[in-house]
PDB file of C-alpha atoms in Angstrom:
ATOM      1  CA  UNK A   1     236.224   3.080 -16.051  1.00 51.00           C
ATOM      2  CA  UNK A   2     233.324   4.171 -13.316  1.00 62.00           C
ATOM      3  CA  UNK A   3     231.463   7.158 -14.047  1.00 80.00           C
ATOM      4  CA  UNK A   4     231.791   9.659 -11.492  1.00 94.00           C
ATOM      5  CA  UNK A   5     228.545  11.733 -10.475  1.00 96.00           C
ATOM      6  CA  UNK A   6     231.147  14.781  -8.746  1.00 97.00           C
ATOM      7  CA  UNK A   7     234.790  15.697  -8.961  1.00 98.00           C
ATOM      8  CA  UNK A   8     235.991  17.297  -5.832  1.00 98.00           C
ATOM      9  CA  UNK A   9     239.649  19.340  -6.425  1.00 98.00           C
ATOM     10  CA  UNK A  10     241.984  20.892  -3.800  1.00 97.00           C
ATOM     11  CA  UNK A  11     242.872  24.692  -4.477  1.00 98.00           C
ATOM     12  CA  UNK A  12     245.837  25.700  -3.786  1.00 96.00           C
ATOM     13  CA  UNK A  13     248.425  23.866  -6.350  1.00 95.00           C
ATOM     14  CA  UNK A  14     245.608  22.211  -8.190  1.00 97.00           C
ATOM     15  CA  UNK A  15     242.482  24.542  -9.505  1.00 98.00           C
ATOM     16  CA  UNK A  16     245.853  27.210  -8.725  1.00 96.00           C
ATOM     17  CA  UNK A  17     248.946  27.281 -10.082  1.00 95.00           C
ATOM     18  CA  UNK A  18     252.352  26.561  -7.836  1.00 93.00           C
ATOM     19  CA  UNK A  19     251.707  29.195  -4.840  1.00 93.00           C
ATOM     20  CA  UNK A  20     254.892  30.305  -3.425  1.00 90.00           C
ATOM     21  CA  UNK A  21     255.001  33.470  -0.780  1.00 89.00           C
ATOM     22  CA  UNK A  22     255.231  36.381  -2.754  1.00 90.00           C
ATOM     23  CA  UNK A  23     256.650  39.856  -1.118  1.00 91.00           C
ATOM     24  CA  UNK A  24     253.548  40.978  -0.323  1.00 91.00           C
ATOM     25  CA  UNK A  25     254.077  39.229   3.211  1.00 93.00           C
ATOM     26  CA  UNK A  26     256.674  41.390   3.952  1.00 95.00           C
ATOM     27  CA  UNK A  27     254.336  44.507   4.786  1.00 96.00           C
ATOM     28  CA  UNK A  28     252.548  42.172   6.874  1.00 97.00           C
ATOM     29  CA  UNK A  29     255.688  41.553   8.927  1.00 96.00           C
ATOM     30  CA  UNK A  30     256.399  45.164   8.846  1.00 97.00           C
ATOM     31  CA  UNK A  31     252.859  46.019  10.384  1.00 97.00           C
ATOM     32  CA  UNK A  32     253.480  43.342  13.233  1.00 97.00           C
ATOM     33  CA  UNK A  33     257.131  44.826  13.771  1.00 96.00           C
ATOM     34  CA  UNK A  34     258.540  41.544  13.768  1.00 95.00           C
ATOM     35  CA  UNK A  35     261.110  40.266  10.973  1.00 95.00           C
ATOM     36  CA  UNK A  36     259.854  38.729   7.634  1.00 94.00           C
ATOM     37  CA  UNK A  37     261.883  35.367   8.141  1.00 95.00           C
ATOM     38  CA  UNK A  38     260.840  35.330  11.735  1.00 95.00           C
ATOM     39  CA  UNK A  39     256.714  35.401  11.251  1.00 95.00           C
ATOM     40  CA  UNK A  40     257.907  32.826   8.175  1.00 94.00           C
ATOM     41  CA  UNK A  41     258.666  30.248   9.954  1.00 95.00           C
ATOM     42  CA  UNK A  42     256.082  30.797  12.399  1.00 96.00           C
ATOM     43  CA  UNK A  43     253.486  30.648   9.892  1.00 95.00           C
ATOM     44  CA  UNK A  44     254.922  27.551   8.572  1.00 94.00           C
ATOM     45  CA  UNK A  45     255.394  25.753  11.654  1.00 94.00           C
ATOM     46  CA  UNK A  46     251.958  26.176  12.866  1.00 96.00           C
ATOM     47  CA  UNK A  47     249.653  25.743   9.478  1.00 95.00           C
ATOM     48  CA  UNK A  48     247.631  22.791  10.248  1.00 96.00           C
ATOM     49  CA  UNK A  49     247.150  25.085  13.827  1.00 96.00           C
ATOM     50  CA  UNK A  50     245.953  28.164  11.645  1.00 96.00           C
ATOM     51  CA  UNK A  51     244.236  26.048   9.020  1.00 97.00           C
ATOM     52  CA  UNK A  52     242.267  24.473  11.585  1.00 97.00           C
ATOM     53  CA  UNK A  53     240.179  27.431  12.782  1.00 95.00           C
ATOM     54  CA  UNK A  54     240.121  26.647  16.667  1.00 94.00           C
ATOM     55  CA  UNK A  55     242.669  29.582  17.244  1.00 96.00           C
ATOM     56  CA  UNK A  56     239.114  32.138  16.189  1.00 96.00           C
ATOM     57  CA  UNK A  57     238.900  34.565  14.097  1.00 97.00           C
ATOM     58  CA  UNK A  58     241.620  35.883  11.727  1.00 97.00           C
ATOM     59  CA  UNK A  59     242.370  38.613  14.242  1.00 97.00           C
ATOM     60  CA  UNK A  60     242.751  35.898  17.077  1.00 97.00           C
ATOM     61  CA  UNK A  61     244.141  33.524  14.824  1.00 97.00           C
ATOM     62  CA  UNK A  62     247.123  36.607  14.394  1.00 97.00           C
ATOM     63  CA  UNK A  63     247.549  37.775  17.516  1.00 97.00           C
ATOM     64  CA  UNK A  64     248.605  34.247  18.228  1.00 97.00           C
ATOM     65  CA  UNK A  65     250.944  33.731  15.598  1.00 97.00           C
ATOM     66  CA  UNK A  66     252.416  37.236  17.195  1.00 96.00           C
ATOM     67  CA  UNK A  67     252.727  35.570  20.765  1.00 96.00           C
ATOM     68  CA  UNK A  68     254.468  32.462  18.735  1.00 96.00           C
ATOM     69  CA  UNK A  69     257.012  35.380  17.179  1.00 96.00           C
ATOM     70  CA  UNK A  70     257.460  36.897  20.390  1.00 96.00           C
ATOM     71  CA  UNK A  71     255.566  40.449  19.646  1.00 97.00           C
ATOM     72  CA  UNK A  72     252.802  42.222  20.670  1.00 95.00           C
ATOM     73  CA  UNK A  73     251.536  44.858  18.024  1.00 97.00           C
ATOM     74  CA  UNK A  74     248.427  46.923  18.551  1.00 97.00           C
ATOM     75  CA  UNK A  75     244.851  46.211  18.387  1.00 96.00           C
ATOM     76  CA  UNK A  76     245.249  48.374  15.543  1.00 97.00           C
ATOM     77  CA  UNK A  77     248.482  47.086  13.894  1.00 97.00           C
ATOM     78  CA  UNK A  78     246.473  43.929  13.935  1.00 97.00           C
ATOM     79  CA  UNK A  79     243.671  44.751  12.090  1.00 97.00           C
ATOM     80  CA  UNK A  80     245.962  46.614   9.524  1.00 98.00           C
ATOM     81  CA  UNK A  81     248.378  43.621   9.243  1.00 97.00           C
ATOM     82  CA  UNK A  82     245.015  40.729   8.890  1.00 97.00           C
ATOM     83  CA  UNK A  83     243.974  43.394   6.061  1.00 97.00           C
ATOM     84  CA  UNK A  84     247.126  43.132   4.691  1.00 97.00           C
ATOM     85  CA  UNK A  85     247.905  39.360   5.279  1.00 96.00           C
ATOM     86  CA  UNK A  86     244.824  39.077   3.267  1.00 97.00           C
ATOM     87  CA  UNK A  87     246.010  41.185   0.252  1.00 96.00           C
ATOM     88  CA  UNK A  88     249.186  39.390   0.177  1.00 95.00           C
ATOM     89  CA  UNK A  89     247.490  35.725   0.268  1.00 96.00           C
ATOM     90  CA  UNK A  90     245.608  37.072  -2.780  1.00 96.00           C
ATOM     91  CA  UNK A  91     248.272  38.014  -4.387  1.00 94.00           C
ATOM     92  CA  UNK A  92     249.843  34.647  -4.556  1.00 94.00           C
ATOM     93  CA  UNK A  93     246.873  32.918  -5.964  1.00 95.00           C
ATOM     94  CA  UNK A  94     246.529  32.223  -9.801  1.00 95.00           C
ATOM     95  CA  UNK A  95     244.117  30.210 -10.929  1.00 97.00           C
ATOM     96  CA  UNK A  96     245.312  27.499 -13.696  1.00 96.00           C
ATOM     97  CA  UNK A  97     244.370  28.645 -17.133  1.00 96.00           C
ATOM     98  CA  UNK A  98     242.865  25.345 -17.557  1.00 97.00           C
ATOM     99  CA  UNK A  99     240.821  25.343 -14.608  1.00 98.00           C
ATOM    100  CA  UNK A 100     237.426  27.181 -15.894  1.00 98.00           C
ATOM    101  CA  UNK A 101     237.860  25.043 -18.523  1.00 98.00           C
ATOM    102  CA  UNK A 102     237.496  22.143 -17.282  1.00 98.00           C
ATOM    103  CA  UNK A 103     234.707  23.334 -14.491  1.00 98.00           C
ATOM    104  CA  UNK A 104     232.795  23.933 -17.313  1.00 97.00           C
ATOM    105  CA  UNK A 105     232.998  21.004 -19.290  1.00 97.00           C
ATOM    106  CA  UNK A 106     232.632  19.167 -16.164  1.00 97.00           C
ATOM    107  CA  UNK A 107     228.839  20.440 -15.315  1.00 95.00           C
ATOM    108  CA  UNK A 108     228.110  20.315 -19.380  1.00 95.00           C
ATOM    109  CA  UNK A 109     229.070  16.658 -18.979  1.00 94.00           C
ATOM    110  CA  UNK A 110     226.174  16.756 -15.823  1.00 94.00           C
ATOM    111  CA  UNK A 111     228.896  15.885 -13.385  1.00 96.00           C
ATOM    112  CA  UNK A 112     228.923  17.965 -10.343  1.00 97.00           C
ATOM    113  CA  UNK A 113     231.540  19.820  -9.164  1.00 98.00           C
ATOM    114  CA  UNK A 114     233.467  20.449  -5.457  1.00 98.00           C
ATOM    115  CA  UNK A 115     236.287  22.018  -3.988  1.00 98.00           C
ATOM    116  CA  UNK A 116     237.806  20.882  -0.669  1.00 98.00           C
ATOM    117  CA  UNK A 117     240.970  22.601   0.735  1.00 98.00           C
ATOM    118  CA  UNK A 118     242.925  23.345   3.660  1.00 97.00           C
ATOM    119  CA  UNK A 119     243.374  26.888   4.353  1.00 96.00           C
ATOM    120  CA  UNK A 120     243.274  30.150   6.531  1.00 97.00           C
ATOM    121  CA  UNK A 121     240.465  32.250   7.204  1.00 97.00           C
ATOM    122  CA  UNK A 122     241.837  34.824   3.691  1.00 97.00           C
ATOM    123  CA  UNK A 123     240.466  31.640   0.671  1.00 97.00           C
ATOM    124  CA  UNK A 124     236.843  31.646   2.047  1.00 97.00           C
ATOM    125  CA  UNK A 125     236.644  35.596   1.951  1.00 97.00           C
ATOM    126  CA  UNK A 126     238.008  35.896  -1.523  1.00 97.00           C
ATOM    127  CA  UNK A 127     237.246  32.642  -3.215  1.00 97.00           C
ATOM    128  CA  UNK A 128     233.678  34.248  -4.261  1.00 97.00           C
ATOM    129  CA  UNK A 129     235.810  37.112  -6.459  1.00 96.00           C
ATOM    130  CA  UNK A 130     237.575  33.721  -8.339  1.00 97.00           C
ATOM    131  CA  UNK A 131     236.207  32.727 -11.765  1.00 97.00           C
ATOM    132  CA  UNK A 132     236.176  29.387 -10.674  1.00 98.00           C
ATOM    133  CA  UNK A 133     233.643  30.132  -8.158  1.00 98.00           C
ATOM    134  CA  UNK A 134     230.148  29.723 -10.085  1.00 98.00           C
ATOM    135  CA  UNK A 135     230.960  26.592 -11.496  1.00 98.00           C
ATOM    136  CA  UNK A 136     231.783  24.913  -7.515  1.00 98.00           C
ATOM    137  CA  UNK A 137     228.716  23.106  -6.460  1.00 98.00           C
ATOM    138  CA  UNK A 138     230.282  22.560  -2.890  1.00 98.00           C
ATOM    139  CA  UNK A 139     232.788  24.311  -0.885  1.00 98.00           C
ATOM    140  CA  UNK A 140     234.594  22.379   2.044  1.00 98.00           C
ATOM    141  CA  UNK A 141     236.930  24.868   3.850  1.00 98.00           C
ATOM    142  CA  UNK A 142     239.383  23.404   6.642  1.00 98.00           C
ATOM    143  CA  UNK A 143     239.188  26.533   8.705  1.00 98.00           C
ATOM    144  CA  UNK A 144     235.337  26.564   8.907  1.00 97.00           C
ATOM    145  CA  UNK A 145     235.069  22.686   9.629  1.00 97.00           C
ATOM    146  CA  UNK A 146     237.641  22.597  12.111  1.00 96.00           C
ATOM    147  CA  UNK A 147     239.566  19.390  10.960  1.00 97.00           C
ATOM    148  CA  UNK A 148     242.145  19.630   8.241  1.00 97.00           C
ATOM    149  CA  UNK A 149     243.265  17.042   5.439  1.00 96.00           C
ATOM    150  CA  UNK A 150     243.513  13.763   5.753  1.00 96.00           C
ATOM    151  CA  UNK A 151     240.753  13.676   8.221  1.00 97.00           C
ATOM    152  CA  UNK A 152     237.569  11.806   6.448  1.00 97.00           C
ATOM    153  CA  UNK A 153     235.045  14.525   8.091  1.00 97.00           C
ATOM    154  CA  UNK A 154     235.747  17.098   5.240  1.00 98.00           C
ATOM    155  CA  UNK A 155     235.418  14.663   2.827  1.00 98.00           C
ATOM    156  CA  UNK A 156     232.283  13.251   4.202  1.00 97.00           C
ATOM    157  CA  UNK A 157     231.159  16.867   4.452  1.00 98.00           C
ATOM    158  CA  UNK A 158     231.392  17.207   0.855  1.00 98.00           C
ATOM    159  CA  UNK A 159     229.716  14.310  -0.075  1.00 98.00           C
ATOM    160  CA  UNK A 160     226.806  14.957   1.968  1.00 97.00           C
ATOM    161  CA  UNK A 161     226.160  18.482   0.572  1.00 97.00           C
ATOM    162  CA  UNK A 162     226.315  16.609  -2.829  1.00 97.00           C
ATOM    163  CA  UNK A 163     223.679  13.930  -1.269  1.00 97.00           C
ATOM    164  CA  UNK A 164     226.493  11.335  -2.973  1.00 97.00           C
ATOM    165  CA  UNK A 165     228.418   8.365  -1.696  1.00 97.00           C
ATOM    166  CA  UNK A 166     232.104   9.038  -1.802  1.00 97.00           C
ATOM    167  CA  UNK A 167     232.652   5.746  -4.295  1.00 95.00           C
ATOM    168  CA  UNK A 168     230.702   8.585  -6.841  1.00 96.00           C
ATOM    169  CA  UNK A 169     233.538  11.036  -6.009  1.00 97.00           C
ATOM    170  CA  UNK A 170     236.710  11.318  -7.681  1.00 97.00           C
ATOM    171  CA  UNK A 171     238.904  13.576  -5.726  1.00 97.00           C
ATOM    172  CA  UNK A 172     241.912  15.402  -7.278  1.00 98.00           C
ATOM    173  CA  UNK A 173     244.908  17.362  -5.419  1.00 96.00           C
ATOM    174  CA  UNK A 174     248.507  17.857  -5.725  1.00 95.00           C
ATOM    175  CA  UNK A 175     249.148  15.519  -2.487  1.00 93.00           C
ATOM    176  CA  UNK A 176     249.382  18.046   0.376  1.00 93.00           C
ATOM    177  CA  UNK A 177     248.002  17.439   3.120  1.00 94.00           C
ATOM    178  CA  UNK A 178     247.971  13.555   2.941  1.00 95.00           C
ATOM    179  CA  UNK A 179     244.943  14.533   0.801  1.00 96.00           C
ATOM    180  CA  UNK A 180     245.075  11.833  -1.208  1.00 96.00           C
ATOM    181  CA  UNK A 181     245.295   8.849   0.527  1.00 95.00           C
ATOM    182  CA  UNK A 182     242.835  10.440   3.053  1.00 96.00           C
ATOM    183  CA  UNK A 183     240.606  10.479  -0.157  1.00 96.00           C
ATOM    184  CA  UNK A 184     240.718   7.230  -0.419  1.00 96.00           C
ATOM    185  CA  UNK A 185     240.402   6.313   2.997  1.00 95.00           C
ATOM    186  CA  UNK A 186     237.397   8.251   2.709  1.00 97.00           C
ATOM    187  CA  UNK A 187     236.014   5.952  -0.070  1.00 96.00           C
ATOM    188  CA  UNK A 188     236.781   7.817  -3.122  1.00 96.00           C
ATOM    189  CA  UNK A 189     239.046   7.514  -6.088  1.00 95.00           C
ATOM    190  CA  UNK A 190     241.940  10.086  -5.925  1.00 96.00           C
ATOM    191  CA  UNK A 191     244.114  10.967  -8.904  1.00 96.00           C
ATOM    192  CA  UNK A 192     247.285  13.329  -8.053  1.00 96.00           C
ATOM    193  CA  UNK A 193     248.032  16.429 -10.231  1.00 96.00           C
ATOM    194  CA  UNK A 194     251.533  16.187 -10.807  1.00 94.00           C
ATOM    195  CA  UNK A 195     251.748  20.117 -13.145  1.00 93.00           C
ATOM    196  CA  UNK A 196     255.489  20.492 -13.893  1.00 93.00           C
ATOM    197  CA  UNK A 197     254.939  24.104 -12.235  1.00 91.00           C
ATOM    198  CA  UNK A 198     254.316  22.108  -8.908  1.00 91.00           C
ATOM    199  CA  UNK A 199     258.267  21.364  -8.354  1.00 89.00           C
ATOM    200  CA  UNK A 200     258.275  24.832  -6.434  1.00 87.00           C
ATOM    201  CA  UNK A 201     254.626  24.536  -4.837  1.00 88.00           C
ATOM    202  CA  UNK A 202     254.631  24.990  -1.082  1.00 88.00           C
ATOM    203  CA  UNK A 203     253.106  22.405   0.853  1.00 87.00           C
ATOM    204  CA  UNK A 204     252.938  20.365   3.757  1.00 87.00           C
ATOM    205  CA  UNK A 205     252.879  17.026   4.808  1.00 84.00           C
ATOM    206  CA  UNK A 206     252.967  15.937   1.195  1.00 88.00           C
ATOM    207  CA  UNK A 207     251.505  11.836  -0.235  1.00 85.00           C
ATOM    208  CA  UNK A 208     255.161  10.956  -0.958  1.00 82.00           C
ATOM    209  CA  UNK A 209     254.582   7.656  -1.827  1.00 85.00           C
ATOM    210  CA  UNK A 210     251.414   7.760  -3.780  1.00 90.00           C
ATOM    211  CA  UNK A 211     251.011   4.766  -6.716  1.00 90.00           C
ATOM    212  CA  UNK A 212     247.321   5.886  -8.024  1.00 91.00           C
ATOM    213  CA  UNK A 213     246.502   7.874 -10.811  1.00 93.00           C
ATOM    214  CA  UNK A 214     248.673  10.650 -11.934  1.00 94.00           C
ATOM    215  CA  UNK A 215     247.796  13.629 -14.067  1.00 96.00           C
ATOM    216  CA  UNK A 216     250.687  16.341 -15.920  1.00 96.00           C
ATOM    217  CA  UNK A 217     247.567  18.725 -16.493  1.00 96.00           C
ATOM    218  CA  UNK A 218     244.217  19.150 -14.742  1.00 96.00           C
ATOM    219  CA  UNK A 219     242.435  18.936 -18.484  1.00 96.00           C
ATOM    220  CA  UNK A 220     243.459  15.162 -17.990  1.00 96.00           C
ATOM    221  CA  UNK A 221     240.927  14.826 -15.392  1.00 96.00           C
ATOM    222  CA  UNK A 222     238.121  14.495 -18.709  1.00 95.00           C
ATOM    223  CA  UNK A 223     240.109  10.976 -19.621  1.00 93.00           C
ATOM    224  CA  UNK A 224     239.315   9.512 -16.244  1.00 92.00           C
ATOM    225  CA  UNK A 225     235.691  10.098 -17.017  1.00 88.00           C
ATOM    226  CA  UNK A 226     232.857   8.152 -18.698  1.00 66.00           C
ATOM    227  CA  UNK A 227     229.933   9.992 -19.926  1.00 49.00           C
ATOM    228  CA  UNK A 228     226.828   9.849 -17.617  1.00 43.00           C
ATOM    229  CA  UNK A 229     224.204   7.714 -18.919  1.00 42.00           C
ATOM    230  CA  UNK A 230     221.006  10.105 -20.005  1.00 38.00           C
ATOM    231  CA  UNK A 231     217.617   8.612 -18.609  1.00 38.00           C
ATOM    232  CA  UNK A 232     215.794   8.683 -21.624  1.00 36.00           C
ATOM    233  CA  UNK A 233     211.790   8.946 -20.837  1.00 38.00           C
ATOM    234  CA  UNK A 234     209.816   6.106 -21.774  1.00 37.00           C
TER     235      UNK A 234
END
């Protein structure tokens, strides 16, 4: 069993629990003055768009999704409804009881820590309010790099803020996103988290047919690792 020098997770569905929209999105729609279901399936058609970042900024990135819905709210109603969009993306994120955890024991064990994930322009604004935060050596954020999962340049990214060669990287996601076999692609080991809460977890363009590593809880993670050798001065 190698011994990894970083562990690199996904967020949503893995250091989170299942994410599922919660009503908070429907005061978003409201503010917009389009239906709920209709800025749905907007914002589910056009994720890897969003998650991207080359629409702009989150106001931009709205006022597009709006033209895609077929409405044209305010400057103001904008602003309001980002504000709220934010709130309500917030409000679906809980982070796994076992996720500090394991962070911790992680960087006590002296391997380093990561965190690359696909996502909209609300995870890097909040993310620093998460009690996972402190204990993430690297953050790797879709919408900032302007690729999304499986492409190797966010992996790469996070490898080369860790100065590490992705072979020392073992990556770890629920399988959205193709993230796993782009993991590996990428040089790395990839393990899937397969939580039983994950049945309901929304996702896109999921690893169906991934044969690696599987884990029920992310505490498992701490079996696929070997203790780093201490350099003991002479």
């Amino acid at each position: 069993m190698p011994s990894y020098q970083a562990v690199l997770f996904d967020f949503f569905g893995t250091l989170t629990c299942s994410v599922q929209r919660g009503t908070a999105h429907q005061a978003t729609a409201e503010l917009l003055g389009c239906p709920s279901a209709a800025l749905t399936e907007v914002l589910d058609r056009t994720y890897y768009q969003r998650a991207s970042g080359r629409l702009g900024n989150a106001e931009a990135t709205l006022r597009w999704v709006c033209d895609q819905v077929g409405v044209h709210p305010s400057d103001r109603a904008v602003r309001a409804a980002v504000a709220s969009r934010h709130r309500a993306v917030r409000a679906d994120t809980r982070v796994r009881a076992e996720a500090v955890p394991v962070l911790a024991a992680l960087r006590q064990r002296g391997v380093r820590t990561g965190l690359i994930s696909d996502c909209t322009h609300e995870l890097p604004a909040f993310l620093p309010q998460l009690a996972v935060a402190p204990l993430l050596d690297v953050c790797v954020f879709s919408v900032q790099l302007g690729c999304c999962k499986p492409d190797p340049a966010l992996y790469r990214a996070a490898c080369r803020q860790l100065d590490l060669a992705p072979a020392e990287c073992l990556y770890v996601g629920d399988g959205g996103s193709q993230e796993l076999t782009g993991a590996v692609r990428a040089g790395m080991t990839a393990a899937r988290l397969a939580a039983p809460d994950l049945v309901d977890h929304l996702a896109f363009n999921v690893d169906r047919s991934w044969h690696g590593p599987v884990l029920t809880s992310l505490a498992e993670v701490l079996d696929l690792l070997t203790p780093v050798p201490c350099t003991v001065p002479a």
